[in-house]
Short mmCIF file of C-alpha atoms in Angstrom, two decimals:
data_model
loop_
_atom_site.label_atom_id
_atom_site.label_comp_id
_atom_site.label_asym_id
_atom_site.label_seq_id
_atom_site.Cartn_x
_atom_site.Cartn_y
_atom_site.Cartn_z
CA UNK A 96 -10.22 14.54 27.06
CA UNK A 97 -11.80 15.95 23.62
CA UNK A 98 -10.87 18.95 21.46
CA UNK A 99 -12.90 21.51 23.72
CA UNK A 100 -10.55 20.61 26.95
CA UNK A 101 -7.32 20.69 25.36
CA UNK A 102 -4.47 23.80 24.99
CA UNK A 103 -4.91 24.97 21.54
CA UNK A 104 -1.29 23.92 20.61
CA UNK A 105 -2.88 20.01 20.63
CA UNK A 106 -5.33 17.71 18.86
CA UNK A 107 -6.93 14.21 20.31
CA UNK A 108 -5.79 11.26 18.43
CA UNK A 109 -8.54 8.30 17.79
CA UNK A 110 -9.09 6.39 21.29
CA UNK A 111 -7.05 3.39 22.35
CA UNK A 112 -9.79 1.01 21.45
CA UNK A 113 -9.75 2.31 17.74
CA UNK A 114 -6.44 0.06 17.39
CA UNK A 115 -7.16 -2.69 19.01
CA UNK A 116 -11.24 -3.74 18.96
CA UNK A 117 -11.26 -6.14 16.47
CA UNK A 118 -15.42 -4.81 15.92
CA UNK A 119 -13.76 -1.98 14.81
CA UNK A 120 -11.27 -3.42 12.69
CA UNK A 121 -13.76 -5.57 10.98
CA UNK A 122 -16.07 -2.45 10.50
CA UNK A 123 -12.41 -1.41 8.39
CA UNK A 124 -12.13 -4.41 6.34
CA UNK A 125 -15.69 -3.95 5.47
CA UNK A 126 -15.85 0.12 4.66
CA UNK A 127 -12.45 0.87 3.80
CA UNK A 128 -10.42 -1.61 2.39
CA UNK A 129 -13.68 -3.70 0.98
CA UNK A 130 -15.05 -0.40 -0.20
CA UNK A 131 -12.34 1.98 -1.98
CA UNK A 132 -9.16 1.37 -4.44
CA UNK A 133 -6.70 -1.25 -3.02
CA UNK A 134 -3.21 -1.43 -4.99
CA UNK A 135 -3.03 -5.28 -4.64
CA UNK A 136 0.17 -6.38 -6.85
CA UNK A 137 2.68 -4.94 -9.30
CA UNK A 138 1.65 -5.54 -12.97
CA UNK A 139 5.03 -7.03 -14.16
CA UNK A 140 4.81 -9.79 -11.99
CA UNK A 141 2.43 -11.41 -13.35
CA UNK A 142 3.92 -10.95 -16.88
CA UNK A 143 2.61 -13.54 -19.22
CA UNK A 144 -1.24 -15.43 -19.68
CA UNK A 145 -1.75 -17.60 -16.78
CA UNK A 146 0.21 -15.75 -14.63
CA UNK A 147 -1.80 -15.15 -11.37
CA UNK A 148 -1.03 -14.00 -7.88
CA UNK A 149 -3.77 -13.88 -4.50
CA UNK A 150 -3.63 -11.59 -2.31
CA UNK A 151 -5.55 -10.34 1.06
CA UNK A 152 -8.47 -7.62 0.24
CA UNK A 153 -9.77 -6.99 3.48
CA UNK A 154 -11.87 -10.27 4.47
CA UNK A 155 -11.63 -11.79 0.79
CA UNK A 156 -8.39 -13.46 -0.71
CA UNK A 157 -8.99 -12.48 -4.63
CA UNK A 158 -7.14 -13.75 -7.70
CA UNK A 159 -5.90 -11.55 -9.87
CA UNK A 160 -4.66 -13.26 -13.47
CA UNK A 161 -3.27 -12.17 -16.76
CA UNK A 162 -5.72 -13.52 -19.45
CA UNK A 163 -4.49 -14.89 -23.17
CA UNK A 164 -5.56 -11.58 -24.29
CA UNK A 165 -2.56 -10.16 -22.37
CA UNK A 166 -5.63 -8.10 -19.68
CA UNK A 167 -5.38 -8.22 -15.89
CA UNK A 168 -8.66 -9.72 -14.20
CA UNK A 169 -9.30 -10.09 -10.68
CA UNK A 170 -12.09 -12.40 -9.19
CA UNK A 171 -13.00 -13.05 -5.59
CA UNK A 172 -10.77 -16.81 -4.78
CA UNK A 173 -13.76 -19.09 -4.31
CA UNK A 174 -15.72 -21.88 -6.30
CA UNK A 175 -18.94 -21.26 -7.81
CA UNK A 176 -20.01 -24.82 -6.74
CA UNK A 177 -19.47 -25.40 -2.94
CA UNK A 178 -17.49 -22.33 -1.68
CA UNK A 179 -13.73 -23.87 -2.12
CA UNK A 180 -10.84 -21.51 -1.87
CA UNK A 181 -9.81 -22.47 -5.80
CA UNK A 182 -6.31 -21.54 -5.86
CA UNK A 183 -4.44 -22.13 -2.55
CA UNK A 184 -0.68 -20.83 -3.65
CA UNK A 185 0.04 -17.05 -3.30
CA UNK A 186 1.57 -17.09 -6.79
CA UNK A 187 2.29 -19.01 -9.94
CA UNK A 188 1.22 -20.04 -13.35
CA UNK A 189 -1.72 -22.16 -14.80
CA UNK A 190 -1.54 -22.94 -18.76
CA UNK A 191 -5.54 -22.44 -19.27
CA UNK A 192 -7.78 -22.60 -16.52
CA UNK A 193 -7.98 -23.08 -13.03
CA UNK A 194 -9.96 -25.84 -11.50
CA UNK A 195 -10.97 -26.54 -7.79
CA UNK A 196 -9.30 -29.59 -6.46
CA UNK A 197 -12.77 -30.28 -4.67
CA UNK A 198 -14.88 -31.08 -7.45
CA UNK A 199 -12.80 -30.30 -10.04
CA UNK A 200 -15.01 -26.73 -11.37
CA UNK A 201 -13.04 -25.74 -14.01
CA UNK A 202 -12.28 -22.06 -14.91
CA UNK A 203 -10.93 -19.97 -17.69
CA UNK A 204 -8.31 -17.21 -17.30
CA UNK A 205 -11.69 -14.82 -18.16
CA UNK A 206 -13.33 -16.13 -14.61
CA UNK A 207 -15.94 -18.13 -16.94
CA UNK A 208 -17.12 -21.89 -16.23
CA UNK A 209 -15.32 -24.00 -18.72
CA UNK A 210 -15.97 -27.47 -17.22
CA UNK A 211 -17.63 -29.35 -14.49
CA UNK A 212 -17.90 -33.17 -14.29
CA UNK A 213 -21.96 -34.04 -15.97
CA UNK A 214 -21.91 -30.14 -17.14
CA UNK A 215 -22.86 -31.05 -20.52
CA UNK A 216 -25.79 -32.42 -18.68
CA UNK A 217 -26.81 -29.29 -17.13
CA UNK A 218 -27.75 -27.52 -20.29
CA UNK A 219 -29.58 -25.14 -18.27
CA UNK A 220 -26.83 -23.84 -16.01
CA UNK A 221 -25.36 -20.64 -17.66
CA UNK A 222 -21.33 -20.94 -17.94
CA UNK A 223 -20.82 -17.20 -17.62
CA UNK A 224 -23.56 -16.79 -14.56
CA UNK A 225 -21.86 -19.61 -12.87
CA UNK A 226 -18.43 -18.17 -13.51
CA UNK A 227 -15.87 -16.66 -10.76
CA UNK A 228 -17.22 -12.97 -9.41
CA UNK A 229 -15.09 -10.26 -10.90
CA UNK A 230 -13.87 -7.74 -8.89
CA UNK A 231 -13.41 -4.25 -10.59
CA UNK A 232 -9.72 -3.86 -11.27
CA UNK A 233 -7.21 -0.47 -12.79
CA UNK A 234 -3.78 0.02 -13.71
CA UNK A 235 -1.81 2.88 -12.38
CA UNK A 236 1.54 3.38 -11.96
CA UNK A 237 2.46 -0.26 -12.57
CA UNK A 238 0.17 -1.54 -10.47
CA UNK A 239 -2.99 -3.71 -10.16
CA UNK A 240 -5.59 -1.77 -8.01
CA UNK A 241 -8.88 -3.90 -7.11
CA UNK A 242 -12.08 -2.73 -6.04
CA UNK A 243 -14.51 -4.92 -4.12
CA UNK A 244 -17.44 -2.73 -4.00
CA UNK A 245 -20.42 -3.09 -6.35
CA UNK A 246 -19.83 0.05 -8.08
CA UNK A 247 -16.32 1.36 -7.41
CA UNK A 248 -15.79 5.26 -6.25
CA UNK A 249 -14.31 7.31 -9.09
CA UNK A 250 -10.50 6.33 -9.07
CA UNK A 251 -9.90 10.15 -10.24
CA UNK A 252 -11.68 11.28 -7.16
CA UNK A 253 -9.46 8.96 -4.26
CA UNK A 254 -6.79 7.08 -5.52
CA UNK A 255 -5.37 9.92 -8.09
CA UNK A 256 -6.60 12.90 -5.73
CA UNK A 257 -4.63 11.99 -2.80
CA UNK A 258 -1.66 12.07 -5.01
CA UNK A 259 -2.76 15.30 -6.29
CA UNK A 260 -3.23 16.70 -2.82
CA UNK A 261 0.17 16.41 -1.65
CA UNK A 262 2.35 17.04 -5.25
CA UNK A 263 -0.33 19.87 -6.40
CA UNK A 264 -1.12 17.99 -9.59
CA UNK A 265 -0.62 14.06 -11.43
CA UNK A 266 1.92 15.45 -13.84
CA UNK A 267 4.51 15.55 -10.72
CA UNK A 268 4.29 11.94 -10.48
CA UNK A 269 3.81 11.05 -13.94
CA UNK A 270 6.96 12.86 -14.65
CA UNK A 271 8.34 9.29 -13.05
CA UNK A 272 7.51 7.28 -14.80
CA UNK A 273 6.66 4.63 -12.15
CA UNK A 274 5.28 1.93 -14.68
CA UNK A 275 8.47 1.52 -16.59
CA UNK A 276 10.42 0.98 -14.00
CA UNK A 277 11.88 -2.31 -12.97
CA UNK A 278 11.65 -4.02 -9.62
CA UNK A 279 15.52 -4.01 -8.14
CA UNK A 280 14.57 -5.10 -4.52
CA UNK A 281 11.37 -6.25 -2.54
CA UNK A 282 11.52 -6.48 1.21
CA UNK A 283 8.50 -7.78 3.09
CA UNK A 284 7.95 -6.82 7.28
CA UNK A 285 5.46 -8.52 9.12
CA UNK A 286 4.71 -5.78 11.37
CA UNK A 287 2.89 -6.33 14.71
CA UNK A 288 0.84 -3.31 15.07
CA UNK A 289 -2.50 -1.93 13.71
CA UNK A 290 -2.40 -0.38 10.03
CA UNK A 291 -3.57 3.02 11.39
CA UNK A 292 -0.10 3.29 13.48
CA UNK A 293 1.88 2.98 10.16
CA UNK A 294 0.08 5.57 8.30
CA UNK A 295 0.45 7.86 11.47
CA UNK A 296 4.29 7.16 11.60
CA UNK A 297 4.61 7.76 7.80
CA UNK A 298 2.27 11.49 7.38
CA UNK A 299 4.66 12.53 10.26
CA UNK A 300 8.46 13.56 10.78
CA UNK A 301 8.33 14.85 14.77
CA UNK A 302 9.74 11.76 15.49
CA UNK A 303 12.61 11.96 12.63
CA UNK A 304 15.54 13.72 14.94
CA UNK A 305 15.07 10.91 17.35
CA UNK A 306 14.85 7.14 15.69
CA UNK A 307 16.20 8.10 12.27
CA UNK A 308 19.75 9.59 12.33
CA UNK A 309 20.37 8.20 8.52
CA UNK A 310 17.11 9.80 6.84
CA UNK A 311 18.01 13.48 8.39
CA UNK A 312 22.30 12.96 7.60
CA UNK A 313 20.57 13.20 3.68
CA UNK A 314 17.51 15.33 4.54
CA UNK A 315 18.77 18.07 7.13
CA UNK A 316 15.17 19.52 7.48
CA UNK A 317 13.88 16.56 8.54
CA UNK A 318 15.26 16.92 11.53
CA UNK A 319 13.31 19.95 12.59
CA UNK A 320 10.33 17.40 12.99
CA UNK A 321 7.96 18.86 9.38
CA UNK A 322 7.32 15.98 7.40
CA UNK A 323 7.53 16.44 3.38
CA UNK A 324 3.83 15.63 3.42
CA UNK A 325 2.78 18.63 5.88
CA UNK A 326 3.33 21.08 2.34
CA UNK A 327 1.63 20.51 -0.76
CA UNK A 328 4.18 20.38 -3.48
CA UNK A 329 7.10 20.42 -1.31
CA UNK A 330 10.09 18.12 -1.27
CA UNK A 331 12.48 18.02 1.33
CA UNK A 332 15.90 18.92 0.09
CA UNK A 333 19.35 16.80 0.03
CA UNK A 334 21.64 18.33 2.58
CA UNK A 335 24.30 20.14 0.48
CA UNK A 336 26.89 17.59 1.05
CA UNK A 337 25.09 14.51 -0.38
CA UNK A 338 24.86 13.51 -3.56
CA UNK A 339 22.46 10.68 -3.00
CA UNK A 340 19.41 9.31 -1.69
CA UNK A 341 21.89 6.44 -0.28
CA UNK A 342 22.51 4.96 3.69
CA UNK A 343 25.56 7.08 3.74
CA UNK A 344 24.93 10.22 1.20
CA UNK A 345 26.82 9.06 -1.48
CA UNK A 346 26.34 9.07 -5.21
CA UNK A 347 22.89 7.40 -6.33
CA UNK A 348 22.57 5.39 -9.14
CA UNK A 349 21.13 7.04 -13.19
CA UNK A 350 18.52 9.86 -12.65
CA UNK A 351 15.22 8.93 -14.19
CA UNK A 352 15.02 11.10 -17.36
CA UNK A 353 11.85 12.53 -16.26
CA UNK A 354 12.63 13.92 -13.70
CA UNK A 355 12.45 18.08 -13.52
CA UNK A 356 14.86 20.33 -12.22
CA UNK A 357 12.82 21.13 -9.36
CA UNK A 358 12.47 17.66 -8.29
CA UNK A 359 16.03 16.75 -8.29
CA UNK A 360 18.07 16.54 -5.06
CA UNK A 361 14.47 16.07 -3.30
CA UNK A 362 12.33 13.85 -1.89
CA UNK A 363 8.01 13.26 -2.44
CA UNK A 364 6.30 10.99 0.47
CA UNK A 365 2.60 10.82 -0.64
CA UNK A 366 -0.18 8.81 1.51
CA UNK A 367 -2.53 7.29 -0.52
CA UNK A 368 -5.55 6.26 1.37
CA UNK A 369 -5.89 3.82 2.40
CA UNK A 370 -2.81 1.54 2.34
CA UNK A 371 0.02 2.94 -0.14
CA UNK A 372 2.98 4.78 0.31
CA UNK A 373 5.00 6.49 -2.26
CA UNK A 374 7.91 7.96 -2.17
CA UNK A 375 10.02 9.67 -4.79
CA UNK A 376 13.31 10.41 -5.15
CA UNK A 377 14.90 11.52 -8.68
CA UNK A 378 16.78 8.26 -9.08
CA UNK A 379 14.42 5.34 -7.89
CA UNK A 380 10.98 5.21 -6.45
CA UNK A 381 9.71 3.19 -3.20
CA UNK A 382 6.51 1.96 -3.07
CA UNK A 383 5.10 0.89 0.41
CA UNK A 384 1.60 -1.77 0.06
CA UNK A 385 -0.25 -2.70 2.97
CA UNK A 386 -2.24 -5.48 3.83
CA UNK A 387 -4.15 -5.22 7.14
CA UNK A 388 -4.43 -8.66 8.55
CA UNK A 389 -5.61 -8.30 12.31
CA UNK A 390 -6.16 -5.37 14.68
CA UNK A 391 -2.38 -5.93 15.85
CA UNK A 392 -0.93 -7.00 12.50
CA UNK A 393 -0.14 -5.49 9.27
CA UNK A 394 1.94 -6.97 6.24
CA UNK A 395 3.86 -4.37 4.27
CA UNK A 396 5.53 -4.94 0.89
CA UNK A 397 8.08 -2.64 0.07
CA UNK A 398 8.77 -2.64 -3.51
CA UNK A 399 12.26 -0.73 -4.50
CA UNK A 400 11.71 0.86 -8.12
CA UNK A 401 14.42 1.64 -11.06
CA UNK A 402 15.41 2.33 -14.81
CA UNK A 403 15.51 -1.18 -16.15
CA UNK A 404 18.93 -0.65 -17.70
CA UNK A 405 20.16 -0.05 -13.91
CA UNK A 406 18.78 -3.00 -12.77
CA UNK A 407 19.71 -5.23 -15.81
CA UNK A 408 22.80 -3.70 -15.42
CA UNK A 409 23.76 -5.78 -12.33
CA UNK A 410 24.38 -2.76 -10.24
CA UNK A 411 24.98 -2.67 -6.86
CA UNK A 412 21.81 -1.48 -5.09
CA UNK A 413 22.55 -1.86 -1.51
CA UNK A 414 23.42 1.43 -0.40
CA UNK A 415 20.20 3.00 -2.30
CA UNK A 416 18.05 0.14 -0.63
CA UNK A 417 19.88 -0.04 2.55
CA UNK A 418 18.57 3.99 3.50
CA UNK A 419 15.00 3.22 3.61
CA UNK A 420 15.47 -0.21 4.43
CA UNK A 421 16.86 1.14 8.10
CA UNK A 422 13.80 3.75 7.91
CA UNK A 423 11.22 1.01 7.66
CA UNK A 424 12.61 -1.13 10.36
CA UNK A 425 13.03 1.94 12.89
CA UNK A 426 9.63 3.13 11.74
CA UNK A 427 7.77 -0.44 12.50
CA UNK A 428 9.91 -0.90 16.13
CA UNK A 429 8.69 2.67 16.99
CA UNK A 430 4.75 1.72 15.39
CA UNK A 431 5.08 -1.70 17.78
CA UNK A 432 5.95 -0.06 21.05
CA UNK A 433 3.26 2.33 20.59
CA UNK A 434 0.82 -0.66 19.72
CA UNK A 435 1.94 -2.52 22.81
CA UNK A 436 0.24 0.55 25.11
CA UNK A 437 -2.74 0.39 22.76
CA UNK A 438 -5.25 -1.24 25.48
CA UNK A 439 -3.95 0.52 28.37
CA UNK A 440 -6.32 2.60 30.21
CA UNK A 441 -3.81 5.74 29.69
CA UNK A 442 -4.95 5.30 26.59
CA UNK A 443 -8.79 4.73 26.53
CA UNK A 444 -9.22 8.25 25.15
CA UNK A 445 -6.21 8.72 22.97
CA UNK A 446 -2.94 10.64 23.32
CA UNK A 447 -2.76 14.06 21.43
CA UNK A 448 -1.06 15.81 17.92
CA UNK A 449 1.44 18.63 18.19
CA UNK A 450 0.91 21.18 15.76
CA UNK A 451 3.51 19.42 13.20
CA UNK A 452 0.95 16.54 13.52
CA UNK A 453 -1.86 18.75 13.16
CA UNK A 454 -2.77 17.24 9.63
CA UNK A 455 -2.64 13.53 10.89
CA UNK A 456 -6.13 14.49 12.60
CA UNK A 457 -7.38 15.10 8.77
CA UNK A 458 -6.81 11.07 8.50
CA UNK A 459 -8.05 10.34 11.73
CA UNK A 460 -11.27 12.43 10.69
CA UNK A 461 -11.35 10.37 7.14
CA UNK A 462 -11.06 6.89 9.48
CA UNK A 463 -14.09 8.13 11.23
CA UNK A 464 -16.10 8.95 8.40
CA UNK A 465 -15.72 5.85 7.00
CA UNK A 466 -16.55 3.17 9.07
CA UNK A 467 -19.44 5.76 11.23
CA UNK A 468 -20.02 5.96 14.95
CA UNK A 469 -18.43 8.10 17.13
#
């Protein structure tokens, strides 16, 4: 059914086969997620030189490592010599350089060649030529954000827009202060369903009345199915009777000092294309990072964000982690059902957007642009 034959009232959704082909997924690794702004890991944890952590960009595992000059680098994982993956562990520290276990290429925390075995034989091989390919790499909000791509878009222009799009301007999150911040809790859900399903679930609150009874007790408006990303600027409001973003409406924990009168006792969901979630709330921030692994399976880091004295503190953080905690694993049940109908011919040609929706088919339209065809 397209556009032309349905009621006004509803949009198509991508087809079936948008979810599940893995063509199509690789033609995502390759123009999306190999082509734009990916917010890989957060900066504090890799805190001192020699530091390094690899993580999944798409179809490349890349190393990103905190240099003796105290800089985050990030290089594609793979030996100049023969093509071995050089570091193997997703995490950990190195004291100067990392060498391949195959023939023992040895590099420096800068990506250069340091040492090979007979190098100093090889007068003609350029250490720096031969040395690990960077990958372009930014700090924002306390995070590493890699970029694959030759020439990287203009971070101002995706990355920082999107956020822009939905608050109405970067001094809304700024105001945050998401960099200082301190890591209180880190969940990871290995979630069997395409990366496209999660993004859906996220941009949209029609399905907030019925699989999340603990996100509308604290956000009453919620209920009525209009996500806080449907408005630009707007933040959906505490009910009246809460007095925090917490599992059961209690008290939250210190306000960040940043925060303005018209963001307290409200909530911020932004989408930032095309694997980040953030969401603020004037006592801690979430932080959602995806890694797209199959057609059918996506990795999701949720990273749980306060004032370091809170956390240092030794405070009790359950009841603030427990709300959105219950929100993500209602959210990825709901994202896994609908991936298990994925391939059915019900499906072939999509289901449809109600008019809260509506703005989903904006991302659906972005999808399309990106990796071409119809």
């Amino acid at each position: 059914m397209t556009a032309v034959d349905l009621p006004q009232s509803l949009l198509p959704t991508l087809p079936g086969p948008h979810y599940t082909d893995p063509a199509i997924f690789a033609r995502e690794q390759e123009r999306i997620f190999e082509a734009g702004w990916f917010c890989a890991v957060r900066s504090s944890d890799l805190p001192s030189p020699g530091s390094f952590e690899t993580v999944q960009v798409g179809r490349e595992s890349v190393l990103i490592a905190r240099g003796r000059d105290g800089a985050l680098r990030a290089f594609l994982n793979v030996c100049r010599h023969r093509g071995a993956r050089l570091c193997t562990d997703e995490k950990g520290s190195v004291k100067r350089a990392f060498q391949c276990m195959y023939h023992a290429w040895t590099y420096g925390l800068d990506g250069k060649l340091v040492a090979a075995p007979n190098l100093t034989g090889m007068p003609d091989v350029d250490r720096v030529e031969y040395g690990l390919t960077a990958v372009h790499l930014r700090e924002w909000l306390g995070y590493a954000w890699v970029c694959l791509a030759e020439e990287a878009p203009s971070f101002a222009d995706t990355v920082q827009a999107d956020v822009s799009a939905r608050l109405g301007g970067p001094g809304e999150i700024e105001a945050y202060g998401i960099e200082n911040l301190s890591l209180g809790r880190r969940i990871e859900y290995d979630v069997r369903a395409n990366w496209k399903q999660i993004i859906e679930n996220f941009m949209e609150c029609y399905h907030c009345a019925t699989i999340h009874p603990e996100l509308t007790e604290v956000l009453p408006e919620f209920a009525d199915g209009y996500a806080a990303q449907y408005f630009v600027g707007h933040g959906a409001e505490f009910g009246s009777d809460v007095t925090g973003f917490t599992v059961d409406g209690g008290d939250g924990l210190q306000r960040l000092p940043g925060v303005g009168e018209h963001q307290d006792r409200r909530y911020y969901a932004i989408t930032i294309r095309p694997q980040v979630f953030v969401n603020l709330v004037p006592d801690h921030v979430i932080v959602h990072r995806m890694f797209p692994l199959a057609p059918d399976r996506t990795l999701v880091r949720c990273d749980w964000l306060y004032l370091p004295e809170v956390v240092e503190s030794g405070a009790d953080l359950d009841r603030s982690v427990e709300l959105f905690h219950r929100v993500n694993q209602q959210d990825f049940e709901a994202c896994e059902r609908c991936q298990q109908a994925m391939g059915s011919r019900a499906y072939a040609r999509g289901g449809v957007l109600v008019p809260s929706e509506h703005h989903i088919g904006e991302f659906h339209a972005w999808v399309r642009a990106q990796v071409g065809g119809s």
